[in-house]
PDB file of C-alpha atoms in Angstrom:
ATOM      1  CA  MET A 711      58.832 105.813 154.648  1.00  0.00           C
ATOM      2  CA  ARG A 712      58.092 105.546 158.385  1.00  0.00           C
ATOM      3  CA  SER A 713      60.193 108.688 159.115  1.00  0.00           C
ATOM      4  CA  THR A 714      58.218 110.548 156.433  1.00  0.00           C
ATOM      5  CA  LEU A 715      54.953 109.563 158.170  1.00  0.00           C
ATOM      6  CA  ARG A 716      56.301 111.013 161.427  1.00  0.00           C
ATOM      7  CA  LEU A 717      57.281 114.260 159.758  1.00  0.00           C
ATOM      8  CA  LEU A 718      53.924 114.571 158.060  1.00  0.00           C
ATOM      9  CA  ALA A 719      52.208 114.067 161.418  1.00  0.00           C
ATOM     10  CA  SER A 720      54.058 117.127 162.831  1.00  0.00           C
ATOM     11  CA  VAL A 721      52.859 120.651 162.277  1.00  0.00           C
ATOM     12  CA  LYS A 722      56.337 121.891 161.577  1.00  0.00           C
ATOM     13  CA  PRO A 723      59.878 120.509 161.621  1.00  0.00           C
ATOM     14  CA  ALA A 724      61.565 120.765 165.017  1.00  0.00           C
ATOM     15  CA  ARG A 725      64.893 119.991 166.627  1.00  0.00           C
ATOM     16  CA  TYR A 726      63.129 117.623 169.047  1.00  0.00           C
ATOM     17  CA  LEU A 727      60.127 115.359 168.665  1.00  0.00           C
ATOM     18  CA  GLU A 728      57.211 116.281 170.868  1.00  0.00           C
ATOM     19  CA  PRO A 729      56.439 113.498 173.413  1.00  0.00           C
ATOM     20  CA  PHE A 730      53.086 111.751 172.918  1.00  0.00           C
ATOM     21  CA  ALA A 731      52.497 113.551 169.621  1.00  0.00           C
ATOM     22  CA  PRO A 732      51.120 111.506 166.671  1.00  0.00           C
ATOM     23  CA  THR A 733      53.702 109.510 164.732  1.00  0.00           C
ATOM     24  CA  GLY A 734      51.584 109.133 161.643  1.00  0.00           C
ATOM     25  CA  LEU A 735      50.756 105.512 162.521  1.00  0.00           C
ATOM     26  CA  THR A 736      47.313 104.870 163.984  1.00  0.00           C
ATOM     27  CA  GLY A 737      47.349 104.374 167.750  1.00  0.00           C
ATOM     28  CA  LEU A 738      51.105 104.995 168.060  1.00  0.00           C
ATOM     29  CA  SER A 739      52.307 108.123 169.807  1.00  0.00           C
ATOM     30  CA  THR A 740      55.827 109.526 170.012  1.00  0.00           C
ATOM     31  CA  HIS A 741      57.640 107.874 172.914  1.00  0.00           C
ATOM     32  CA  PRO A 742      58.963 110.376 175.504  1.00  0.00           C
ATOM     33  CA  SER A 743      62.110 108.353 176.381  1.00  0.00           C
ATOM     34  CA  PRO A 744      62.953 105.908 173.586  1.00  0.00           C
ATOM     35  CA  ARG A 745      66.686 105.602 174.288  1.00  0.00           C
ATOM     36  CA  PRO A 746      66.597 104.606 178.001  1.00  0.00           C
ATOM     37  CA  THR A 747      63.529 102.461 177.349  1.00  0.00           C
ATOM     38  CA  LEU A 748      65.302 100.425 174.599  1.00  0.00           C
ATOM     39  CA  ILE A 749      68.471 100.148 176.659  1.00  0.00           C
ATOM     40  CA  TYR A 750      66.504  98.732 179.573  1.00  0.00           C
ATOM     41  CA  LEU A 751      64.557  96.279 177.407  1.00  0.00           C
ATOM     42  CA  TYR A 752      67.629  95.073 175.514  1.00  0.00           C
ATOM     43  CA  ARG A 753      69.699  94.601 178.677  1.00  0.00           C
ATOM     44  CA  ALA A 754      66.860  92.803 180.400  1.00  0.00           C
ATOM     45  CA  THR A 755      66.531  90.470 177.390  1.00  0.00           C
ATOM     46  CA  LEU A 756      70.269  89.770 177.284  1.00  0.00           C
ATOM     47  CA  GLU A 757      70.317  89.076 181.029  1.00  0.00           C
ATOM     48  CA  LYS A 758      67.468  86.594 180.727  1.00  0.00           C
ATOM     49  CA  LEU A 759      69.071  84.877 177.719  1.00  0.00           C
ATOM     50  CA  LYS A 760      72.043  83.991 179.935  1.00  0.00           C
ATOM     51  CA  SER A 761      69.753  81.373 181.544  1.00  0.00           C
ATOM     52  CA  PHE A 762      69.443  79.592 178.176  1.00  0.00           C
ATOM     53  CA  PRO A 763      72.014  76.948 177.082  1.00  0.00           C
ATOM     54  CA  GLU A 764      74.775  78.449 174.939  1.00  0.00           C
ATOM     55  CA  SER A 765      73.927  75.866 172.321  1.00  0.00           C
ATOM     56  CA  SER A 766      70.380  77.214 171.984  1.00  0.00           C
ATOM     57  CA  ALA A 767      69.818  78.455 168.435  1.00  0.00           C
ATOM     58  CA  TYR A 768      67.185  80.913 169.728  1.00  0.00           C
ATOM     59  CA  ARG A 769      69.653  82.348 172.281  1.00  0.00           C
ATOM     60  CA  GLN A 770      72.397  82.709 169.695  1.00  0.00           C
ATOM     61  CA  SER A 771      70.264  84.528 167.090  1.00  0.00           C
ATOM     62  CA  THR A 772      68.384  86.711 169.614  1.00  0.00           C
ATOM     63  CA  GLU A 773      71.567  87.694 171.428  1.00  0.00           C
ATOM     64  CA  ALA A 774      73.267  88.722 168.181  1.00  0.00           C
ATOM     65  CA  LEU A 775      70.356  90.905 167.061  1.00  0.00           C
ATOM     66  CA  THR A 776      69.790  92.393 170.505  1.00  0.00           C
ATOM     67  CA  ARG A 777      73.454  93.234 171.068  1.00  0.00           C
ATOM     68  CA  HIS A 778      73.631  94.855 167.610  1.00  0.00           C
ATOM     69  CA  ARG A 779      70.634  97.051 168.286  1.00  0.00           C
ATOM     70  CA  LEU A 780      71.771  97.880 171.807  1.00  0.00           C
ATOM     71  CA  GLN A 781      75.128  99.046 170.477  1.00  0.00           C
ATOM     72  CA  ILE A 782      73.402 101.351 167.989  1.00  0.00           C
ATOM     73  CA  VAL A 783      71.175 102.905 170.683  1.00  0.00           C
ATOM     74  CA  GLU A 784      73.903 103.226 173.350  1.00  0.00           C
ATOM     75  CA  SER A 785      76.368 104.830 170.919  1.00  0.00           C
ATOM     76  CA  THR A 786      73.920 107.644 170.164  1.00  0.00           C
ATOM     77  CA  LYS A 787      73.999 110.049 173.091  1.00  0.00           C
ATOM     78  CA  PRO A 788      71.747 113.114 173.273  1.00  0.00           C
ATOM     79  CA  PRO A 789      73.151 116.606 173.748  1.00  0.00           C
ATOM     80  CA  GLY A 790      74.002 117.309 177.377  1.00  0.00           C
ATOM     81  CA  PHE A 791      74.204 113.589 178.253  1.00  0.00           C
ATOM     82  CA  GLU A 792      77.529 113.716 180.103  1.00  0.00           C
ATOM     83  CA  ALA A 793      76.460 116.699 182.251  1.00  0.00           C
ATOM     84  CA  TRP A 794      73.208 114.941 183.034  1.00  0.00           C
ATOM     85  CA  LEU A 795      75.007 111.753 183.996  1.00  0.00           C
ATOM     86  CA  GLU A 796      77.191 113.668 186.488  1.00  0.00           C
ATOM     87  CA  ARG A 797      74.119 115.157 188.099  1.00  0.00           C
ATOM     88  CA  VAL A 798      72.500 111.738 188.341  1.00  0.00           C
ATOM     89  CA  LYS A 799      75.574 110.274 190.000  1.00  0.00           C
ATOM     90  CA  LYS A 800      75.472 112.961 192.652  1.00  0.00           C
ATOM     91  CA  THR A 801      71.756 112.355 193.247  1.00  0.00           C
ATOM     92  CA  VAL A 802      72.322 108.601 193.601  1.00  0.00           C
ATOM     93  CA  ALA A 803      75.376 109.012 195.821  1.00  0.00           C
ATOM     94  CA  ALA A 804      73.277 111.018 198.291  1.00  0.00           C
ATOM     95  CA  ASP A 805      70.806 108.160 198.776  1.00  0.00           C
ATOM     96  CA  PRO A 806      71.899 105.011 196.900  1.00  0.00           C
ATOM     97  CA  GLU A 807      69.368 102.670 198.440  1.00  0.00           C
ATOM     98  CA  ARG A 808      66.432 104.710 197.179  1.00  0.00           C
ATOM     99  CA  TYR A 809      67.599 104.460 193.596  1.00  0.00           C
ATOM    100  CA  ALA A 810      68.715 100.804 193.786  1.00  0.00           C
ATOM    101  CA  SER A 811      65.762  99.654 191.664  1.00  0.00           C
ATOM    102  CA  LEU A 812      67.018 101.820 188.782  1.00  0.00           C
ATOM    103  CA  ARG A 813      70.516 100.394 188.847  1.00  0.00           C
ATOM    104  CA  GLN A 814      71.537  98.297 185.823  1.00  0.00           C
ATOM    105  CA  SER A 815      73.928  95.341 185.792  1.00  0.00           C
ATOM    106  CA  ASP A 816      76.733  97.473 184.365  1.00  0.00           C
ATOM    107  CA  GLY A 817      76.398 100.045 187.149  1.00  0.00           C
ATOM    108  CA  SER A 818      74.499 102.651 185.168  1.00  0.00           C
ATOM    109  CA  TYR A 819      71.034 103.957 185.966  1.00  0.00           C
ATOM    110  CA  ILE A 820      67.922 104.029 183.813  1.00  0.00           C
ATOM    111  CA  GLY A 821      64.908 106.243 184.458  1.00  0.00           C
ATOM    112  CA  VAL A 822      62.231 107.159 181.970  1.00  0.00           C
ATOM    113  CA  GLN A 823      59.453 109.734 181.745  1.00  0.00           C
ATOM    114  CA  ARG A 824      55.993 108.369 182.533  1.00  0.00           C
ATOM    115  CA  ALA A 825      52.865 108.934 180.479  1.00  0.00           C
ATOM    116  CA  ASP A 826      51.532 111.007 183.383  1.00  0.00           C
ATOM    117  CA  GLY A 827      54.192 113.608 182.605  1.00  0.00           C
ATOM    118  CA  SER A 828      55.973 113.219 185.940  1.00  0.00           C
ATOM    119  CA  ASP A 829      59.760 113.064 186.278  1.00  0.00           C
ATOM    120  CA  ASN A 830      59.369 110.223 188.735  1.00  0.00           C
ATOM    121  CA  PRO A 831      60.306 106.851 187.192  1.00  0.00           C
ATOM    122  CA  ARG A 832      57.664 105.197 189.371  1.00  0.00           C
ATOM    123  CA  GLY A 833      54.971 107.617 188.348  1.00  0.00           C
ATOM    124  CA  GLU A 834      53.176 110.122 190.542  1.00  0.00           C
ATOM    125  CA  GLU A 835      53.400 109.154 194.190  1.00  0.00           C
ATOM    126  CA  TRP A 836      50.563 109.449 196.667  1.00  0.00           C
ATOM    127  CA  ASP A 837      50.177 113.090 197.795  1.00  0.00           C
ATOM    128  CA  GLY A 838      48.473 112.361 201.086  1.00  0.00           C
ATOM    129  CA  GLU A 839      44.954 112.929 199.851  1.00  0.00           C
ATOM    130  CA  LYS A 840      42.388 110.935 201.821  1.00  0.00           C
ATOM    131  CA  PHE A 841      41.250 107.713 200.193  1.00  0.00           C
ATOM    132  CA  GLU A 842      37.587 106.843 199.851  1.00  0.00           C
ATOM    133  CA  ILE A 843      37.065 103.618 201.751  1.00  0.00           C
ATOM    134  CA  ALA A 844      34.163 101.530 200.551  1.00  0.00           C
ATOM    135  CA  GLN A 845      31.955  99.372 202.746  1.00  0.00           C
ATOM    136  CA  GLN A 846      33.738  96.065 203.169  1.00  0.00           C
ATOM    137  CA  GLY A 847      31.372  93.145 202.834  1.00  0.00           C
ATOM    138  CA  ALA A 848      28.793  92.492 205.506  1.00  0.00           C
ATOM    139  CA  ARG A 849      30.647  94.133 208.387  1.00  0.00           C
ATOM    140  CA  SER A 850      28.766  95.766 211.226  1.00  0.00           C
ATOM    141  CA  PRO A 851      28.964  99.570 211.538  1.00  0.00           C
ATOM    142  CA  GLU A 852      31.362  99.156 214.501  1.00  0.00           C
ATOM    143  CA  GLU A 853      33.657  96.785 212.542  1.00  0.00           C
ATOM    144  CA  GLN A 854      33.610  99.116 209.516  1.00  0.00           C
ATOM    145  CA  ALA A 855      34.502 102.077 211.714  1.00  0.00           C
ATOM    146  CA  ARG A 856      37.447 100.198 213.225  1.00  0.00           C
ATOM    147  CA  TRP A 857      38.574  99.145 209.739  1.00  0.00           C
ATOM    148  CA  GLU A 858      38.440 102.704 208.417  1.00  0.00           C
ATOM    149  CA  LYS A 859      40.345 103.987 211.462  1.00  0.00           C
ATOM    150  CA  MET A 860      43.074 101.369 210.994  1.00  0.00           C
ATOM    151  CA  VAL A 861      43.426 102.183 207.291  1.00  0.00           C
ATOM    152  CA  GLN A 862      43.558 105.946 207.908  1.00  0.00           C
ATOM    153  CA  GLU A 863      46.158 105.522 210.649  1.00  0.00           C
ATOM    154  CA  SER A 864      48.280 103.465 208.219  1.00  0.00           C
ATOM    155  CA  LEU A 865      47.934 106.119 205.542  1.00  0.00           C
ATOM    156  CA  GLU A 866      48.877 108.883 207.985  1.00  0.00           C
ATOM    157  CA  GLU A 867      51.977 106.918 208.952  1.00  0.00           C
ATOM    158  CA  LEU A 868      52.805 106.459 205.296  1.00  0.00           C
ATOM    159  CA  LYS A 869      52.390 110.176 204.686  1.00  0.00           C
ATOM    160  CA  GLU A 870      54.606 111.005 207.654  1.00  0.00           C
ATOM    161  CA  ASN A 871      57.381 108.696 206.502  1.00  0.00           C
ATOM    162  CA  LYS A 872      56.923 109.426 202.775  1.00  0.00           C
ATOM    163  CA  ARG A 873      60.016 110.716 200.984  1.00  0.00           C
ATOM    164  CA  GLU A 874      59.811 112.120 197.518  1.00  0.00           C
ATOM    165  CA  MET A 875      61.768 110.309 194.838  1.00  0.00           C
ATOM    166  CA  LYS A 876      62.650 112.751 192.075  1.00  0.00           C
ATOM    167  CA  TRP A 877      64.512 111.713 188.995  1.00  0.00           C
ATOM    168  CA  GLU A 878      65.820 113.958 186.266  1.00  0.00           C
ATOM    169  CA  ASN A 879      64.946 112.590 182.854  1.00  0.00           C
ATOM    170  CA  GLU A 880      67.735 111.740 180.466  1.00  0.00           C
ATOM    171  CA  PRO A 881      68.032 114.507 177.847  1.00  0.00           C
ATOM    172  CA  ALA A 882      65.932 113.901 174.796  1.00  0.00           C
ATOM    173  CA  LEU A 883      67.419 112.711 171.496  1.00  0.00           C
ATOM    174  CA  GLU A 884      67.292 115.221 168.699  1.00  0.00           C
ATOM    175  CA  ALA A 885      64.959 114.428 165.818  1.00  0.00           C
ATOM    176  CA  ASP A 886      67.970 113.843 163.514  1.00  0.00           C
ATOM    177  CA  GLN A 887      69.425 111.383 166.014  1.00  0.00           C
ATOM    178  CA  VAL A 888      66.145 109.481 166.210  1.00  0.00           C
ATOM    179  CA  SER A 889      66.048 109.281 162.410  1.00  0.00           C
ATOM    180  CA  GLU A 890      69.637 108.008 162.290  1.00  0.00           C
ATOM    181  CA  ILE A 891      68.926 105.250 164.832  1.00  0.00           C
ATOM    182  CA  GLU A 892      65.827 104.245 162.869  1.00  0.00           C
ATOM    183  CA  LYS A 893      67.905 104.140 159.700  1.00  0.00           C
ATOM    184  CA  GLN A 894      70.614 101.952 161.258  1.00  0.00           C
ATOM    185  CA  ILE A 895      68.168  99.520 162.855  1.00  0.00           C
ATOM    186  CA  GLY A 896      65.976  99.431 159.780  1.00  0.00           C
ATOM    187  CA  ALA A 897      62.783  98.254 161.490  1.00  0.00           C
ATOM    188  CA  GLY A 898      60.486 101.259 161.298  1.00  0.00           C
ATOM    189  CA  LEU A 899      59.977 104.016 163.836  1.00  0.00           C
ATOM    190  CA  LEU A 900      61.621 103.740 167.261  1.00  0.00           C
ATOM    191  CA  GLU A 901      58.150 103.312 168.741  1.00  0.00           C
ATOM    192  CA  GLU A 902      57.732 100.232 166.585  1.00  0.00           C
ATOM    193  CA  VAL A 903      61.180  98.992 167.612  1.00  0.00           C
ATOM    194  CA  ILE A 904      60.170  99.438 171.260  1.00  0.00           C
ATOM    195  CA  GLN A 905      57.061  97.333 170.686  1.00  0.00           C
ATOM    196  CA  VAL A 906      59.168  94.567 169.139  1.00  0.00           C
ATOM    197  CA  ALA A 907      61.651  94.752 172.054  1.00  0.00           C
ATOM    198  CA  GLU A 908      58.820  94.481 174.565  1.00  0.00           C
ATOM    199  CA  GLY A 909      57.406  91.491 172.702  1.00  0.00           C
ATOM    200  CA  GLU A 910      60.813  89.793 172.529  1.00  0.00           C
ATOM    201  CA  LEU A 911      61.320  90.162 176.274  1.00  0.00           C
ATOM    202  CA  LYS A 912      57.941  88.524 176.889  1.00  0.00           C
ATOM    203  CA  VAL A 913      58.848  85.683 174.520  1.00  0.00           C
ATOM    204  CA  VAL A 914      62.170  85.133 176.283  1.00  0.00           C
ATOM    205  CA  ASN A 915      60.441  84.941 179.637  1.00  0.00           C
ATOM    206  CA  GLU A 916      57.843  82.449 178.338  1.00  0.00           C
ATOM    207  CA  LEU A 917      60.460  80.261 176.662  1.00  0.00           C
ATOM    208  CA  TYR A 918      62.477  80.272 179.873  1.00  0.00           C
ATOM    209  CA  LYS A 919      59.436  79.207 181.902  1.00  0.00           C
ATOM    210  CA  SER A 920      58.672  76.366 179.530  1.00  0.00           C
ATOM    211  CA  LYS A 921      62.353  75.285 179.193  1.00  0.00           C
ATOM    212  CA  ALA A 922      61.874  75.191 175.423  1.00  0.00           C
ATOM    213  CA  TRP A 923      65.406  73.919 174.852  1.00  0.00           C
ATOM    214  CA  GLU A 924      64.813  70.646 176.655  1.00  0.00           C
ATOM    215  CA  GLU A 925      64.058  67.398 174.850  1.00  0.00           C
ATOM    216  CA  LEU A 926      60.385  66.629 174.230  1.00  0.00           C
ATOM    217  CA  GLU A 927      58.878  64.292 176.807  1.00  0.00           C
ATOM    218  CA  GLU A 928      56.996  62.583 174.046  1.00  0.00           C
ATOM    219  CA  LYS A 929      59.217  61.905 171.092  1.00  0.00           C
ATOM    220  CA  PRO A 930      57.850  62.703 167.577  1.00  0.00           C
ATOM    221  CA  ARG A 931      56.930  59.767 165.392  1.00  0.00           C
ATOM    222  CA  PRO A 932      59.291  59.001 162.476  1.00  0.00           C
ATOM    223  CA  GLY A 933      58.526  61.367 159.606  1.00  0.00           C
ATOM    224  CA  GLN A 934      56.214  63.580 161.719  1.00  0.00           C
ATOM    225  CA  TRP A 935      57.981  66.810 160.689  1.00  0.00           C
ATOM    226  CA  THR A 936      58.969  65.734 157.204  1.00  0.00           C
ATOM    227  CA  TYR A 937      56.377  67.985 155.523  1.00  0.00           C
ATOM    228  CA  PHE A 938      58.221  71.107 156.798  1.00  0.00           C
ATOM    229  CA  GLU A 939      61.298  70.270 154.796  1.00  0.00           C
ATOM    230  CA  ARG A 940      62.018  72.098 151.529  1.00  0.00           C
ATOM    231  CA  LYS A 941      61.351  69.845 148.540  1.00  0.00           C
ATOM    232  CA  ALA A 942      63.821  69.771 145.665  1.00  0.00           C
TER     233      ALA A 942
END
């Protein structure tokens, strides 16, 4: 049903889905890079879950589901993927430190297209245009002038040392591939799956902060949770 909504939202059938086009669901646009985004989210979730005790029921169930969905997404490679990967390896080899932030635990690299349309995984970088510096508090004109000079000198230095970071996007999945992934996962459109993955990662982080697997400091009274049990 969800796939039908996406097709109805398109003007005509196409080999590829148009990024940021309507999906047929209110407020949800077609994601430009669903595959690398899901791979990143799933791997980040699995990495965080390693901090939970192996006996944690939440860890066991979430790991199983996440690994299953990650396998589905990773096994579906877009046309031209291998050639793209070779080009990426050459780019990284030329300046590995610059792309260290995109390196994954298994040695691969993940970069996604931004909503601004750039091919830079960090978004559009500063182009050297002069910033408007507002009056800072109750400074005197002389203090403000010195402040503006210091800021402009710093920006000029940044511009001089700035190096562009260009990243070639992973090839897009074909529309049929997207539909097949959605069918195998069975949780709606990929955009919905991404929202769930984002939410799960947030939950994992919050549960880790609260150490939810530890014993309660204040023990429940006898029979406190009895009403949750199924009655015969």
